[in-house]
Coordinates of C-alpha atoms in Angstrom, one line a residue:
M202 CA -13.7 -27.1 -19.9
S203 CA -12.8 -23.9 -18.0
K204 CA -14.7 -20.8 -18.9
H205 CA -13.0 -17.5 -19.3
I206 CA -13.7 -13.9 -18.3
F207 CA -11.6 -11.1 -19.8
V208 CA -11.7 -7.6 -18.1
T209 CA -10.5 -4.6 -20.0
G210 CA -10.5 -0.9 -19.1
G211 CA -11.3 2.3 -21.0
V212 CA -11.5 6.1 -20.9
V213 CA -8.9 6.5 -18.1
S214 CA -6.5 4.4 -16.1
S215 CA -6.8 3.5 -12.4
L216 CA -10.5 2.7 -12.6
G217 CA -10.0 -0.5 -10.6
K218 CA -9.8 -3.4 -13.0
G219 CA -7.9 -5.4 -10.4
L220 CA -10.6 -4.8 -7.8
T221 CA -13.3 -5.7 -10.3
C222 CA -11.6 -9.0 -11.1
A223 CA -11.1 -9.8 -7.4
S224 CA -14.7 -9.0 -6.7
I225 CA -16.0 -11.1 -9.5
G226 CA -13.7 -13.9 -8.4
M227 CA -15.1 -13.6 -4.8
I228 CA -18.8 -13.8 -5.7
L229 CA -18.2 -16.8 -8.1
E230 CA -16.3 -18.6 -5.3
Q231 CA -19.2 -17.9 -3.0
R232 CA -21.4 -19.7 -5.5
G233 CA -19.2 -22.8 -5.2
L234 CA -17.0 -22.2 -8.3
R235 CA -13.3 -22.7 -8.5
V236 CA -11.5 -19.6 -9.9
R237 CA -8.0 -18.6 -11.0
L238 CA -7.0 -15.1 -11.8
Q239 CA -4.2 -13.5 -13.8
K240 CA -3.0 -10.1 -15.0
F241 CA -1.3 -9.1 -18.2
D242 CA 0.7 -5.9 -17.8
P243 CA 1.8 -4.0 -21.0
Y244 CA 5.1 -2.7 -19.8
I245 CA 8.4 -4.1 -21.1
N246 CA 10.0 -4.8 -17.7
V247 CA 10.0 -8.6 -17.1
D248 CA 8.4 -8.0 -13.7
P249 CA 7.9 -5.0 -11.4
G250 CA 10.8 -6.1 -9.1
T251 CA 13.2 -3.5 -10.5
M252 CA 10.7 -0.6 -10.6
S253 CA 10.5 2.3 -8.2
P254 CA 7.5 2.3 -5.8
Y255 CA 6.8 5.8 -7.1
Q256 CA 6.5 4.3 -10.7
H257 CA 4.6 1.2 -9.9
G258 CA 3.4 1.0 -6.3
E259 CA 4.3 -2.0 -4.2
V260 CA 5.8 -5.2 -5.5
Y261 CA 3.5 -8.0 -4.4
V262 CA 5.4 -11.3 -3.7
L263 CA 3.9 -14.7 -4.0
D264 CA 4.8 -18.0 -2.2
D265 CA 6.8 -19.2 -5.2
G266 CA 9.0 -16.0 -5.1
S267 CA 7.4 -14.2 -8.0
E268 CA 7.5 -10.4 -7.9
T269 CA 4.2 -9.3 -9.3
D270 CA 1.8 -6.5 -9.8
L271 CA -0.1 -5.2 -6.7
D272 CA -3.4 -6.2 -8.2
L273 CA -2.5 -9.8 -7.4
G274 CA -2.8 -8.6 -3.8
H275 CA -6.5 -7.8 -4.4
Y276 CA -6.9 -11.3 -6.0
E277 CA -5.6 -13.0 -2.9
R278 CA -7.4 -10.8 -0.4
F279 CA -10.8 -11.3 -2.0
T280 CA -10.5 -15.0 -3.0
H281 CA -8.8 -18.3 -2.1
A282 CA -7.4 -18.8 -5.6
T283 CA -3.9 -20.2 -5.8
L284 CA -1.6 -17.7 -7.4
T285 CA 1.8 -18.5 -9.0
K286 CA 4.3 -17.0 -11.5
D287 CA 1.8 -17.9 -14.3
C288 CA -0.7 -15.4 -12.9
N289 CA 1.2 -12.3 -13.9
Y290 CA 2.7 -11.7 -17.4
T291 CA 4.2 -8.6 -18.8
T292 CA 5.1 -7.6 -22.3
G293 CA 8.7 -8.1 -21.3
K294 CA 8.1 -11.6 -20.0
I295 CA 6.2 -12.6 -23.1
Y296 CA 8.8 -11.2 -25.5
L297 CA 11.6 -12.8 -23.5
S298 CA 10.1 -16.2 -23.9
V299 CA 9.5 -15.7 -27.6
I300 CA 13.1 -14.5 -28.1
Q301 CA 14.6 -17.4 -26.1
K302 CA 12.6 -19.8 -28.3
E303 CA 13.8 -18.1 -31.5
R304 CA 17.4 -18.3 -30.2
E305 CA 17.1 -22.0 -29.6
G306 CA 16.2 -22.4 -33.2
R307 CA 13.8 -25.3 -32.8
Y308 CA 10.4 -23.7 -32.1
Y309 CA 9.6 -21.6 -35.2
E310 CA 11.3 -23.8 -37.8
G311 CA 13.0 -21.0 -39.6
K312 CA 10.0 -18.8 -39.9
T313 CA 10.0 -15.0 -39.5
V314 CA 8.9 -14.4 -35.9
Q315 CA 6.1 -11.9 -35.8
V316 CA 3.6 -10.3 -33.4
I317 CA 0.8 -12.3 -35.1
P318 CA 0.8 -15.3 -34.7
H319 CA 3.9 -15.9 -32.5
V320 CA 3.5 -13.2 -29.8
T321 CA -0.2 -13.6 -29.6
D322 CA 0.2 -17.4 -29.5
E323 CA 2.5 -17.0 -26.5
I324 CA -0.1 -14.8 -24.7
K325 CA -2.8 -17.4 -25.4
A326 CA -0.6 -20.2 -24.1
A327 CA -0.3 -18.2 -20.9
I328 CA -4.1 -18.1 -20.5
H329 CA -4.4 -21.8 -21.3
Q330 CA -1.9 -22.6 -18.5
L331 CA -4.5 -21.6 -15.9
A332 CA -7.4 -23.5 -17.5
T333 CA -6.7 -26.8 -15.7
D334 CA -9.2 -29.5 -14.8
D335 CA -9.6 -28.2 -11.3
V336 CA -10.6 -24.7 -12.4
D337 CA -14.1 -23.6 -13.4
V338 CA -13.5 -20.0 -14.4
V339 CA -10.3 -18.2 -15.4
I340 CA -10.4 -14.4 -14.9
T341 CA -7.9 -12.4 -16.9
E342 CA -7.2 -8.7 -16.5
I343 CA -5.7 -6.8 -19.3
G344 CA -3.6 -3.9 -17.9
G345 CA -3.6 -0.4 -19.4
T346 CA -6.4 1.4 -21.2
V347 CA -8.0 0.5 -24.6
G348 CA -6.4 2.7 -27.2
D349 CA -2.9 2.4 -25.7
I350 CA -0.4 1.0 -28.3
E351 CA 1.2 -1.2 -25.6
S352 CA -2.0 -3.2 -25.0
L353 CA -2.7 -4.1 -28.6
P354 CA -1.1 -7.6 -28.7
F355 CA -2.9 -8.7 -25.5
L356 CA -6.3 -7.4 -26.9
E357 CA -5.7 -9.2 -30.2
A358 CA -4.8 -12.4 -28.3
I359 CA -8.0 -12.4 -26.3
R360 CA -10.0 -11.7 -29.5
Q361 CA -8.4 -14.8 -31.1
F362 CA -8.9 -16.8 -27.9
A363 CA -12.7 -16.7 -28.3
I364 CA -12.3 -18.2 -31.8
D365 CA -10.1 -21.0 -30.4
V366 CA -12.4 -22.1 -27.5
G367 CA -15.8 -20.9 -28.7
R368 CA -17.5 -17.6 -28.0
E369 CA -19.9 -19.3 -25.6
N370 CA -17.0 -20.1 -23.3
C371 CA -15.8 -16.5 -23.1
V372 CA -17.1 -13.3 -21.6
Y373 CA -15.7 -9.8 -22.2
I374 CA -16.3 -7.2 -19.5
H375 CA -15.3 -3.6 -20.1
L376 CA -14.8 -1.3 -17.2
T377 CA -15.4 2.3 -18.2
L378 CA -15.9 5.8 -16.7
V379 CA -19.1 7.8 -16.9
P380 CA -17.9 11.3 -15.8
Y381 CA -20.1 13.8 -14.1
L382 CA -19.8 17.4 -15.3
K383 CA -20.7 19.8 -12.5
A384 CA -21.0 22.8 -14.9
A385 CA -23.7 20.9 -16.9
A386 CA -25.0 19.0 -13.9
E387 CA -25.2 15.8 -15.9
L388 CA -23.4 12.5 -16.5
K389 CA -21.7 12.0 -19.9
T390 CA -21.9 8.7 -21.7
K391 CA -19.9 9.7 -24.8
P392 CA -16.5 8.6 -23.4
T393 CA -17.9 5.1 -22.8
Q394 CA -19.3 5.0 -26.4
H395 CA -15.9 5.9 -27.8
S396 CA -14.1 3.4 -25.6
V397 CA -16.4 0.6 -26.7
G398 CA -16.0 1.8 -30.3
A399 CA -12.3 1.4 -30.0
L400 CA -12.7 -2.2 -28.7
R401 CA -15.1 -3.1 -31.5
Q402 CA -12.6 -1.8 -34.1
I403 CA -10.1 -4.4 -32.6
G404 CA -12.8 -7.0 -33.0
I405 CA -14.0 -7.3 -29.4
Q406 CA -17.7 -6.8 -28.5
P407 CA -18.1 -6.4 -24.7
D408 CA -20.8 -8.6 -23.1
F409 CA -21.0 -6.4 -20.0
L410 CA -20.1 -2.8 -19.2
I411 CA -19.3 -1.9 -15.6
C412 CA -19.7 1.9 -15.4
R413 CA -17.7 3.7 -12.7
T414 CA -19.5 6.9 -11.7
E415 CA -19.7 9.3 -8.8
Q416 CA -23.4 9.8 -9.3
P417 CA -26.3 7.4 -9.7
L418 CA -26.6 6.2 -13.3
P419 CA -30.2 7.0 -14.4
A420 CA -32.2 4.5 -16.4
D421 CA -32.2 6.8 -19.5
D422 CA -28.4 6.8 -19.5
K423 CA -28.2 3.1 -19.1
D424 CA -30.6 2.7 -22.0
K425 CA -28.4 5.0 -24.1
I426 CA -25.2 3.2 -23.3
A427 CA -26.8 -0.2 -24.0
L428 CA -28.2 1.1 -27.4
F429 CA -25.0 2.7 -28.7
C430 CA -22.6 0.1 -27.3
N431 CA -24.7 -2.9 -28.5
V432 CA -25.1 -4.6 -25.1
D433 CA -28.1 -5.8 -23.2
K434 CA -29.7 -3.3 -20.8
K435 CA -29.2 -5.6 -17.9
A436 CA -25.5 -5.9 -18.8
V437 CA -24.9 -2.2 -18.1
I438 CA -23.8 -2.4 -14.4
E439 CA -23.5 0.8 -12.3
E440 CA -20.5 0.9 -10.1
R441 CA -20.7 4.0 -7.9
D442 CA -17.8 5.1 -5.8
K443 CA -17.9 3.4 -2.4
Q444 CA -18.3 5.6 0.8
Y445 CA -16.6 3.3 3.3
S446 CA -14.6 0.5 1.8
I447 CA -13.5 -1.4 -1.3
Y448 CA -15.0 -4.5 0.3
E449 CA -18.4 -3.2 -0.6
V450 CA -17.8 -3.7 -4.3
P451 CA -18.8 -7.4 -4.5
L452 CA -22.0 -6.6 -2.7
S453 CA -22.7 -3.9 -5.2
F454 CA -22.1 -6.4 -8.1
V455 CA -24.5 -8.9 -6.5
K456 CA -27.1 -6.1 -6.0
N457 CA -26.9 -5.5 -9.8
G458 CA -27.3 -9.2 -10.5
L459 CA -23.8 -9.6 -12.1
D460 CA -23.2 -13.0 -10.5
S461 CA -26.4 -14.5 -11.9
L462 CA -25.8 -12.9 -15.3
L463 CA -22.4 -14.4 -15.5
V464 CA -23.6 -17.8 -14.4
K465 CA -26.3 -17.8 -17.1
R466 CA -24.1 -16.4 -19.8
L467 CA -21.4 -19.1 -19.3
A468 CA -23.8 -21.9 -18.4
L469 CA -22.0 -22.5 -15.1
K470 CA -23.2 -25.1 -12.6
A471 CA -23.3 -22.9 -9.5
S472 CA -24.6 -23.1 -6.0
P473 CA -26.8 -20.5 -4.3
L474 CA -24.9 -17.4 -3.1
D475 CA -23.8 -17.2 0.5
L476 CA -22.3 -13.8 1.5
T477 CA -23.0 -14.0 5.2
A478 CA -19.4 -13.8 6.4
W479 CA -18.6 -11.1 3.9
T480 CA -21.6 -9.0 4.8
D481 CA -20.7 -9.3 8.5
M482 CA -17.2 -8.1 7.7
V483 CA -18.5 -5.1 5.8
D484 CA -20.8 -4.2 8.6
R485 CA -17.8 -4.2 10.9
V486 CA -16.2 -1.7 8.6
I487 CA -19.2 0.6 8.4
N488 CA -20.1 0.4 12.0
P489 CA -16.9 0.4 14.1
K490 CA -17.1 0.6 17.9
H491 CA -13.5 1.9 18.5
E492 CA -10.9 4.0 16.8
V493 CA -7.1 3.8 16.9
R494 CA -4.4 6.1 15.4
I495 CA -1.4 4.4 13.8
A496 CA 1.7 6.2 12.5
V497 CA 3.2 4.6 9.4
V498 CA 6.7 6.0 9.0
G499 CA 8.0 5.1 5.5
K500 CA 10.1 6.2 2.6
Y501 CA 7.5 6.3 -0.1
M502 CA 4.6 8.0 1.6
K503 CA 3.7 10.3 -1.4
H504 CA 2.5 7.2 -3.3
R505 CA -0.3 5.5 -1.4
D506 CA 0.0 2.3 -3.4
A507 CA 3.7 1.9 -2.4
Y508 CA 2.4 0.4 0.9
K509 CA -1.0 -0.9 -0.4
S510 CA -0.9 -4.2 1.4
V511 CA 0.3 -2.7 4.7
Y512 CA -2.7 -0.3 4.8
E513 CA -5.1 -3.1 3.8
S514 CA -3.7 -5.3 6.6
L515 CA -4.2 -2.6 9.1
D516 CA -7.8 -2.3 8.1
H517 CA -8.2 -6.1 8.4
A518 CA -6.8 -5.9 11.9
G519 CA -9.2 -3.1 12.7
I520 CA -12.1 -5.2 11.4
A521 CA -11.1 -8.0 13.8
H522 CA -11.4 -5.5 16.7
R523 CA -14.4 -3.7 15.2
S524 CA -12.2 -0.6 15.2
R525 CA -11.5 2.1 12.6
V526 CA -7.8 2.4 12.0
S527 CA -6.8 6.0 11.3
V528 CA -3.5 5.9 9.6
V529 CA -1.1 8.9 10.0
R530 CA 1.3 8.8 7.1
I531 CA 4.7 10.2 7.9
E532 CA 7.7 10.7 5.7
A533 CA 10.7 9.2 7.4
E534 CA 12.8 12.2 6.3
E535 CA 10.4 14.5 8.1
V536 CA 11.0 12.7 11.4
G537 CA 14.7 13.3 10.9
A538 CA 14.1 17.0 10.1
R539 CA 11.4 17.9 12.7
G540 CA 11.8 15.3 15.4
A541 CA 9.7 12.4 16.6
D542 CA 7.9 14.4 19.3
A543 CA 6.4 16.8 16.8
L544 CA 5.1 14.1 14.4
L545 CA 4.3 11.1 16.6
G546 CA 2.7 12.7 19.6
G547 CA -0.7 11.2 20.4
V548 CA -0.5 8.1 18.2
D549 CA -1.4 4.7 19.6
G550 CA 1.1 2.7 17.6
V551 CA 4.0 3.0 15.2
L552 CA 4.6 0.9 12.2
V553 CA 7.8 1.1 10.1
P554 CA 7.5 -0.7 6.7
G555 CA 10.0 -1.9 4.2
G556 CA 12.1 -0.2 1.6
F557 CA 15.5 0.1 0.1
G558 CA 18.3 2.6 0.2
M559 CA 19.7 5.2 2.7
R560 CA 17.1 8.0 2.3
G561 CA 15.0 8.4 5.4
I562 CA 16.8 5.8 7.5
E563 CA 17.8 8.1 10.4
G564 CA 14.1 9.3 10.6
K565 CA 12.9 5.7 10.8
I566 CA 15.5 5.0 13.5
E567 CA 14.4 8.0 15.5
A568 CA 10.7 7.0 15.2
I569 CA 11.6 3.5 16.5
R570 CA 13.5 5.0 19.4
Y571 CA 10.5 7.1 20.3
A572 CA 8.2 4.1 20.3
R573 CA 10.7 1.9 22.3
T574 CA 11.4 4.4 25.0
R575 CA 7.8 5.5 25.5
G576 CA 6.2 2.0 25.6
I577 CA 4.2 2.7 22.4
P578 CA 3.3 -0.5 20.5
F579 CA 5.7 -0.9 17.6
F580 CA 5.7 -3.1 14.5
G581 CA 8.7 -3.3 12.1
I582 CA 8.5 -4.9 8.7
C583 CA 11.6 -6.0 6.7
L584 CA 13.7 -2.7 6.6
G585 CA 11.7 -1.7 9.7
M586 CA 13.1 -4.7 11.5
Q587 CA 16.6 -3.9 10.4
C588 CA 16.3 -0.3 11.6
A589 CA 15.0 -1.6 15.0
V590 CA 18.1 -3.7 15.4
I591 CA 20.3 -0.7 14.4
E592 CA 18.5 1.6 16.9
F593 CA 18.9 -0.9 19.7
A594 CA 22.6 -1.5 19.0
R595 CA 23.2 2.3 19.1
S596 CA 21.1 3.2 22.0
V597 CA 21.3 0.2 24.3
L598 CA 24.5 -1.5 23.4
E599 CA 26.1 1.9 22.9
L600 CA 27.6 1.0 19.5
E601 CA 27.3 4.5 18.1
D602 CA 28.4 3.6 14.6
A603 CA 26.2 0.5 14.3
N604 CA 24.7 0.3 10.9
S605 CA 23.7 -1.9 7.9
T606 CA 26.3 -2.6 5.2
E607 CA 23.6 -1.6 2.8
F608 CA 24.1 2.0 4.0
E609 CA 27.7 2.0 5.2
K610 CA 29.7 -0.8 3.6
D611 CA 32.7 -0.6 6.0
C612 CA 31.0 0.4 9.3
D613 CA 32.7 -0.9 12.5
H614 CA 29.6 -2.6 13.7
P615 CA 27.6 -4.1 10.9
V616 CA 24.6 -5.4 12.9
I617 CA 22.8 -5.8 9.6
A618 CA 24.8 -7.4 6.8
L619 CA 24.5 -8.8 3.3
M620 CA 23.3 -12.4 3.3
E621 CA 26.0 -15.0 2.5
D622 CA 24.3 -16.2 -0.7
Q623 CA 24.0 -12.6 -2.0
H624 CA 27.8 -12.1 -2.3
G625 CA 28.7 -11.9 -5.9
V626 CA 25.1 -11.3 -7.1
T627 CA 25.2 -8.6 -9.8
K628 CA 21.8 -8.9 -11.5
R629 CA 19.0 -7.1 -9.7
G630 CA 15.8 -8.7 -11.1
G631 CA 14.5 -11.7 -9.1
T632 CA 17.8 -12.3 -7.2
M633 CA 16.8 -11.4 -3.6
R634 CA 15.7 -13.9 -1.0
L635 CA 12.1 -14.2 -2.3
G636 CA 8.9 -16.1 -1.5
A637 CA 7.7 -18.3 1.3
W638 CA 10.3 -19.5 3.9
P639 CA 9.6 -21.5 7.1
C640 CA 10.2 -20.0 10.5
S641 CA 10.3 -21.5 14.0
L642 CA 8.8 -19.5 16.9
E643 CA 10.1 -19.5 20.4
P644 CA 7.6 -20.3 23.1
D645 CA 6.0 -17.7 25.4
R646 CA 6.8 -14.8 23.1
L647 CA 4.5 -12.3 21.5
A648 CA 4.9 -13.8 18.0
R649 CA 4.2 -17.4 19.2
K650 CA 1.1 -16.1 21.1
A651 CA -0.2 -14.3 18.0
Y652 CA 0.2 -17.3 15.6
G653 CA -0.7 -20.0 18.1
V654 CA 1.6 -22.5 16.4
E655 CA 5.3 -23.3 16.5
Q656 CA 6.1 -23.4 12.8
I657 CA 4.9 -20.7 10.3
S658 CA 5.6 -19.8 6.6
E659 CA 5.9 -16.2 5.5
R660 CA 6.9 -14.3 2.3
H661 CA 10.3 -12.5 2.0
R662 CA 11.9 -9.9 -0.2
H663 CA 15.4 -8.9 1.1
R664 CA 19.1 -9.1 0.6
Y665 CA 20.3 -8.1 4.1
E666 CA 19.9 -9.9 7.4
F667 CA 20.5 -9.8 11.2
N668 CA 24.3 -10.3 11.8
N669 CA 24.5 -13.3 14.2
T670 CA 27.8 -12.0 15.5
Y671 CA 25.8 -9.6 17.7
R672 CA 22.9 -12.0 18.6
D673 CA 24.2 -12.9 22.1
A674 CA 24.9 -9.3 23.1
M675 CA 21.5 -8.2 21.8
E676 CA 19.6 -10.9 23.6
K677 CA 21.4 -10.3 26.9
A678 CA 20.4 -6.6 26.6
G679 CA 16.7 -7.5 26.0
L680 CA 16.2 -7.8 22.2
V681 CA 15.2 -11.4 21.8
A682 CA 15.3 -13.4 18.6
S683 CA 11.8 -14.9 18.9
G684 CA 11.6 -16.4 15.4
K685 CA 14.4 -18.1 13.4
S686 CA 14.8 -20.2 10.3
P687 CA 14.5 -23.9 11.2
D688 CA 18.3 -24.3 11.2
G689 CA 18.6 -21.3 13.6
Q690 CA 20.9 -19.3 11.3
I691 CA 18.5 -16.6 10.1
V692 CA 16.8 -14.3 12.6
E693 CA 13.3 -13.7 11.3
I694 CA 11.6 -12.0 14.3
V695 CA 12.9 -9.8 17.2
E696 CA 11.0 -8.7 20.2
L697 CA 11.7 -6.5 23.2
A698 CA 11.3 -8.4 26.5
D699 CA 10.4 -5.4 28.6
H700 CA 8.0 -3.5 26.3
P701 CA 4.2 -3.7 26.1
W702 CA 4.3 -4.8 22.4
F703 CA 7.5 -4.4 20.3
V704 CA 7.8 -6.9 17.4
A705 CA 9.8 -6.6 14.2
V706 CA 10.0 -9.2 11.4
Q707 CA 12.3 -9.7 8.4
F708 CA 9.4 -11.0 6.2
H709 CA 6.3 -9.3 4.8
P710 CA 3.2 -10.4 6.8
E711 CA 1.1 -7.9 4.9
F712 CA 1.1 -10.3 1.9
K713 CA -0.9 -13.0 3.8
S714 CA -3.7 -11.0 5.3
K715 CA -7.4 -11.0 4.2
P716 CA -10.4 -8.9 5.4
T717 CA -12.0 -12.1 6.7
E718 CA -8.7 -13.6 8.0
P719 CA -6.5 -10.8 9.4
H720 CA -2.9 -11.6 9.9
P721 CA -2.1 -12.5 13.5
L722 CA 0.7 -10.0 14.0
F723 CA -1.3 -7.1 12.5
R724 CA -4.3 -8.2 14.6
D725 CA -2.3 -8.3 17.9
F726 CA -0.5 -5.0 17.0
I727 CA -3.8 -3.2 16.7
G728 CA -5.0 -4.9 19.8
A729 CA -2.0 -3.6 21.7
A730 CA -2.6 -0.1 20.3
L731 CA -6.3 -0.2 21.3
N732 CA -5.3 -1.3 24.8
R733 CA -2.9 1.6 25.1
R734 CA -5.5 4.0 23.9
E735 CA -8.2 2.8 26.2
T736 CA -6.1 2.6 29.3
G737 CA -5.3 6.2 28.8
R738 CA -1.7 6.4 30.0
T739 CA 1.3 4.1 29.5
T740 CA 4.7 4.5 31.1
G741 CA 7.7 3.9 28.8
I742 CA 10.8 2.1 29.8
D743 CA 12.7 5.4 30.2
G744 CA 10.1 6.6 32.8
A745 CA 8.5 9.0 30.3
S746 CA 4.7 8.9 30.0
A747 CA 2.4 9.6 27.2
K748 CA -1.3 10.5 27.5
A749 CA -3.4 8.7 24.9
P750 CA -6.2 10.9 23.3
T751 CA -9.8 10.3 24.4
P752 CA -11.6 7.9 22.1

């Protein structure tokens, strides 16, 4: 049967439970084990798809079209586990299922529906769904912090789960904070003791404690934590803040022997560990040979997690070129207010990511015009692609009022329009064009050269699309549709024919990039930016020139 690892968090939020789960999954995979990962989120939304990026960060989309928590991005970047809609449950999703069963009247046989056992049974069933014959270890992350009222049904469910499958088949890992007080010049273990105490009151005794800390955790403090929290001394794992990259975390776990401890505790039949490829990748991060500056011009720059996968994908591309990618985060509204010259001067590439709504659109368009006319490598994603089409229509086709019907419903030249199957859609949750869709690439174009194949599959999240009424005029003027749906009806990729590197895509390539397998478009975008930086001077198509800074 499948073994189970449950990861909880205490003291404060944002300690990195998702990163911890992903790292554990990676090191177990490297020992020849088959893993699946899932996350339980305690909020009542059915999924994060209707939540603001400022509230929740990015919405991570899976192949099956599920809109999920951004931690699932960590799971996919670190492991090769297959993720589906069953890998992310919220309180809302659990209760929706329970209520639907109650309304059907045939599941609960007239009983009063209660949190225990009916809600907790629903949670346990969600865990069991992943424990198939082809999975050795299921890793389940419980969102929130121990002590939060919202998390209680999930914690109760995983307490019961060990009774159902046997305590020998379950491991509880508690991620906690050991703060350093500068005034006292010492680490404090009391918050960890209180957090574990709260877990034990619920009925869960942690098997392992992973202690987040800014300072080295002395042996005396480890001994104290082990004594007062009732865990083995070897099971108190120091997890110090990483200097260079989150991709150092699995190596730190191995150094502390966590993989061997887990294998022994769960009686797993594992192979010897091989981290050669991962270690080489981390070495590339720590010892880069080049540096490149990339401007990311977006709508949600105040919340770093709003574009989490974009930033990670840029790092992956930098790893491929052994280059440090220095990201210049620019609010799109600032470009509109201060001008592109003031904010984009000296960058080696411009990336405009996705988003929704009118705010900041004119700033994005101005940034794209700056990159287009100066020969600066440009990469547009989703809304970034739509803004590139609008900018080209206005500047090159001279359609001054060209726009998207998302921003101006009755504009004279709707070069971006609502997709046909979106007309009449009123519900917002899970109703966009979502998930993996195929795309055919035109030969001898930048996209085809990057991928190296004719057919690709990429993940989408949008309602609006390129208006085919304007396709012929755009292509004659130089904006080429280099990627389309297999039936030729949906423009997926546009490129500029007379530009060093100008590619914009309707999909989200950042959802399919890994540190050891960078996405081809991000890889080639960074390659073009490096080439521009190292050649020193590039002439734009309007005759203007820009001097790249000295590496």
